[in-house]
Tab-separated table of C-alpha atoms in Angstrom:
chain	number	residue	atom	x	y	z
T	9	UNK	CA	-30.562	84.752	-45.235
T	10	UNK	CA	-27.710	84.252	-42.769
T	11	UNK	CA	-26.769	87.411	-41.228
T	12	UNK	CA	-23.412	88.958	-42.800
T	13	UNK	CA	-20.376	86.749	-41.838
T	14	UNK	CA	-22.717	84.519	-40.204
T	15	UNK	CA	-20.569	81.232	-42.363
T	16	UNK	CA	-17.016	83.573	-41.799
T	17	UNK	CA	-16.887	81.582	-38.545
T	18	UNK	CA	-16.521	78.344	-39.778
T	19	UNK	CA	-13.370	79.480	-41.230
T	20	UNK	CA	-10.115	80.716	-38.608
T	21	UNK	CA	-9.207	84.228	-39.355
T	22	UNK	CA	-6.867	85.189	-41.921
T	23	UNK	CA	-7.034	82.139	-43.852
T	24	UNK	CA	-8.838	81.369	-46.941
T	25	UNK	CA	-12.727	80.001	-47.563
T	26	UNK	CA	-13.602	77.767	-50.157
T	27	UNK	CA	-16.936	77.670	-51.787
T	28	UNK	CA	-18.128	74.552	-53.326
T	29	UNK	CA	-20.280	74.696	-56.495
T	30	UNK	CA	-22.072	72.388	-58.116
T	31	UNK	CA	-24.458	74.514	-60.729
T	32	UNK	CA	-23.627	76.443	-63.015
T	33	UNK	CA	-21.038	78.329	-60.016
T	34	UNK	CA	-18.580	75.299	-61.739
T	35	UNK	CA	-18.653	77.418	-65.656
T	36	UNK	CA	-19.336	80.244	-64.625
T	37	UNK	CA	-18.240	81.121	-60.666
T	38	UNK	CA	-18.901	85.391	-61.283
T	39	UNK	CA	-15.814	85.279	-58.310
T	40	UNK	CA	-11.205	85.879	-57.830
T	41	UNK	CA	-10.404	82.211	-56.811
T	42	UNK	CA	-6.880	81.365	-55.588
T	43	UNK	CA	-7.465	77.804	-56.404
T	44	UNK	CA	-10.515	75.031	-58.390
T	45	UNK	CA	-10.247	71.534	-57.539
T	46	UNK	CA	-13.163	68.955	-57.983
T	47	UNK	CA	-14.611	68.268	-55.195
T	48	UNK	CA	-16.560	65.748	-53.293
T	49	UNK	CA	-19.809	66.675	-51.601
T	50	UNK	CA	-21.381	63.847	-48.801
T	51	UNK	CA	-24.915	63.795	-47.943
T	52	UNK	CA	-25.833	65.879	-50.188
T	53	UNK	CA	-26.390	65.270	-54.009
T	54	UNK	CA	-27.158	67.094	-57.428
T	55	UNK	CA	-30.953	67.168	-57.927
T	56	UNK	CA	-33.707	69.788	-60.433
T	57	UNK	CA	-35.420	70.155	-57.740
T	58	UNK	CA	-35.922	74.102	-57.859
T	59	UNK	CA	-38.534	76.423	-58.888
T	60	UNK	CA	-37.083	79.117	-60.895
T	61	UNK	CA	-38.555	82.235	-60.846
T	62	UNK	CA	-36.311	85.065	-61.618
T	63	UNK	CA	-32.971	83.519	-63.778
T	64	UNK	CA	-34.967	80.934	-65.429
T	65	UNK	CA	-38.507	81.358	-65.607
T	66	UNK	CA	-41.294	84.222	-63.946
T	67	UNK	CA	-43.735	83.480	-61.189
T	68	UNK	CA	-46.174	82.994	-63.783
T	69	UNK	CA	-43.798	79.893	-65.443
T	70	UNK	CA	-41.173	78.894	-63.459
T	71	UNK	CA	-38.702	77.258	-64.761
T	72	UNK	CA	-36.678	74.118	-63.408
T	73	UNK	CA	-32.574	74.395	-61.453
T	74	UNK	CA	-30.675	72.425	-59.807
T	75	UNK	CA	-30.306	72.271	-56.295
T	76	UNK	CA	-28.290	70.777	-53.618
T	77	UNK	CA	-30.769	67.882	-51.929
T	78	UNK	CA	-29.930	66.406	-48.894
T	79	UNK	CA	-28.963	62.711	-48.811
T	80	UNK	CA	-26.685	60.950	-51.327
T	81	UNK	CA	-23.038	62.488	-52.977
T	82	UNK	CA	-22.365	64.805	-55.530
T	83	UNK	CA	-18.566	65.476	-57.411
T	84	UNK	CA	-18.692	68.996	-58.250
T	85	UNK	CA	-15.477	72.392	-58.335
T	86	UNK	CA	-14.104	74.022	-54.927
T	87	UNK	CA	-12.454	76.748	-54.984
T	88	UNK	CA	-10.871	78.562	-52.691
T	89	UNK	CA	-11.084	82.531	-52.557
T	90	UNK	CA	-8.009	84.590	-51.282
T	91	UNK	CA	-8.987	85.312	-47.290
T	92	UNK	CA	-8.852	89.376	-48.096
T	93	UNK	CA	-11.788	88.111	-51.020
T	94	UNK	CA	-14.129	86.179	-48.797
T	95	UNK	CA	-16.479	88.609	-47.500
T	96	UNK	CA	-16.956	90.368	-51.214
T	97	UNK	CA	-17.795	87.160	-52.684
T	98	UNK	CA	-20.666	85.781	-49.763
T	99	UNK	CA	-21.999	88.700	-50.413
T	100	UNK	CA	-22.360	88.417	-54.372
T	101	UNK	CA	-22.743	84.873	-53.969
T	102	UNK	CA	-25.925	85.973	-51.820
T	103	UNK	CA	-27.095	88.546	-54.417
T	104	UNK	CA	-26.339	85.587	-56.968
T	105	UNK	CA	-28.212	82.149	-54.861
T	106	UNK	CA	-30.341	83.991	-52.695
T	107	UNK	CA	-32.688	86.011	-54.918
T	108	UNK	CA	-35.676	84.053	-53.267
T	109	UNK	CA	-34.227	82.094	-50.056
T	110	UNK	CA	-34.210	79.083	-51.056
T	111	UNK	CA	-31.451	77.248	-50.106
T	112	UNK	CA	-29.947	77.611	-46.691
T	113	UNK	CA	-26.273	78.898	-46.010
T	114	UNK	CA	-24.331	76.366	-44.500
T	115	UNK	CA	-20.181	74.986	-44.385
T	116	UNK	CA	-19.731	71.326	-45.055
T	117	UNK	CA	-16.927	69.259	-45.567
T	118	UNK	CA	-15.373	68.986	-48.967
T	119	UNK	CA	-13.346	65.779	-50.268
T	120	UNK	CA	-10.700	67.390	-52.608
T	121	UNK	CA	-10.264	64.972	-55.565
T	122	UNK	CA	-7.057	66.130	-55.817
T	123	UNK	CA	-4.740	63.661	-55.267
T	124	UNK	CA	-3.862	64.922	-51.907
T	125	UNK	CA	-6.959	63.183	-50.434
T	126	UNK	CA	-7.718	66.640	-48.232
T	127	UNK	CA	-11.068	67.251	-46.727
T	128	UNK	CA	-11.617	71.387	-46.454
T	129	UNK	CA	-14.887	73.339	-44.340
T	130	UNK	CA	-16.655	74.734	-47.444
T	131	UNK	CA	-19.493	77.154	-47.743
T	132	UNK	CA	-22.478	75.418	-49.690
T	133	UNK	CA	-26.042	76.296	-50.518
T	134	UNK	CA	-28.570	73.721	-49.726
T	135	UNK	CA	-31.860	73.540	-51.105
T	136	UNK	CA	-34.918	74.378	-48.131
T	137	UNK	CA	-37.324	71.483	-48.637
T	138	UNK	CA	-40.063	73.979	-46.958
T	139	UNK	CA	-39.929	76.845	-49.547
T	140	UNK	CA	-42.855	77.320	-51.338
T	141	UNK	CA	-40.121	77.171	-54.572
T	142	UNK	CA	-39.255	73.564	-53.834
T	143	UNK	CA	-39.891	70.985	-56.072
T	144	UNK	CA	-37.650	67.716	-55.161
T	145	UNK	CA	-41.430	65.615	-55.037
T	146	UNK	CA	-42.106	66.387	-58.955
T	147	UNK	CA	-42.390	63.120	-61.322
T	148	UNK	CA	-39.656	63.332	-64.312
T	149	UNK	CA	-42.300	64.506	-66.659
T	150	UNK	CA	-43.364	67.643	-64.775
T	151	UNK	CA	-39.803	69.141	-64.431
T	152	UNK	CA	-39.301	68.563	-68.132
T	153	UNK	CA	-42.248	70.653	-68.715
T	154	UNK	CA	-41.457	73.829	-66.288
T	155	UNK	CA	-37.058	73.821	-68.322
T	156	UNK	CA	-39.555	73.368	-71.763
T	157	UNK	CA	-41.691	76.774	-70.391
T	158	UNK	CA	-38.841	77.941	-68.585
T	159	UNK	CA	-37.624	81.049	-69.355
T	160	UNK	CA	-36.050	84.708	-68.060
T	161	UNK	CA	-33.942	87.148	-66.922
T	162	UNK	CA	-30.736	84.171	-67.183
T	163	UNK	CA	-32.589	83.371	-70.161
T	164	UNK	CA	-33.726	79.943	-71.993
T	165	UNK	CA	-34.221	77.355	-68.713
T	166	UNK	CA	-33.489	74.390	-71.152
T	167	UNK	CA	-29.917	76.037	-72.288
T	168	UNK	CA	-29.249	75.968	-68.450
T	169	UNK	CA	-29.918	72.118	-68.477
T	170	UNK	CA	-27.675	71.839	-71.771
T	171	UNK	CA	-24.566	74.208	-70.105
T	172	UNK	CA	-25.575	71.587	-67.288
T	173	UNK	CA	-25.028	68.944	-69.287
T	174	UNK	CA	-22.285	69.738	-71.213
T	175	UNK	CA	-19.744	71.392	-68.646
T	176	UNK	CA	-20.952	67.820	-66.556
T	177	UNK	CA	-19.167	65.493	-69.054
T	178	UNK	CA	-16.073	67.863	-69.923
T	179	UNK	CA	-15.497	66.749	-65.404
T	180	UNK	CA	-16.036	63.170	-66.199
T	181	UNK	CA	-18.935	63.901	-64.451
T	182	UNK	CA	-22.052	61.010	-65.496
T	183	UNK	CA	-25.822	62.217	-64.024
T	184	UNK	CA	-28.803	60.222	-65.405
T	185	UNK	CA	-31.552	63.093	-64.951
T	186	UNK	CA	-29.250	65.720	-66.852
T	187	UNK	CA	-28.849	63.034	-68.977
T	188	UNK	CA	-33.004	62.219	-69.239
T	189	UNK	CA	-32.946	65.468	-69.522
T	190	UNK	CA	-30.739	66.854	-72.404
T	191	UNK	CA	-32.023	63.386	-74.789
T	192	UNK	CA	-35.622	64.955	-74.243
T	193	UNK	CA	-35.703	68.670	-74.771
């Protein structure tokens, strides 16, 4: 995990930070924010590529959750966080997202889809392809199996998948992988 405040260096002192959500952060951010705007990240895509051994599975029966994997693009939600909340927000996100250090914390440009044509630097959590929990190369059937078996402290893995599908649909985002999985759950 990066040293405390590592990504804060990408933001000017006293300025708000932005956080990009592509999965459950979109509908359950868990932190205070001043603005919530659809945004597009280029260079990474949303994928069921992370074996979950805590939130949606166990080490014995892992589930599968979304990660930002390299290549492509992803539409999600950008959250503007007040400067005085930046450190607390990052601490919360690290506790939530980095239980097993599967993600690499980074700052990437996100284009806001609010008609402003603004591009903002945003904190993102990119999947670490070298981590033991990376599952980006498994088949669709193997993904479905992991999701069906997964149940962790956050509840059944299938609930996570159906919530993701519902919230993406509400945002007008069509995700073929998620729709394929939901149709088979």
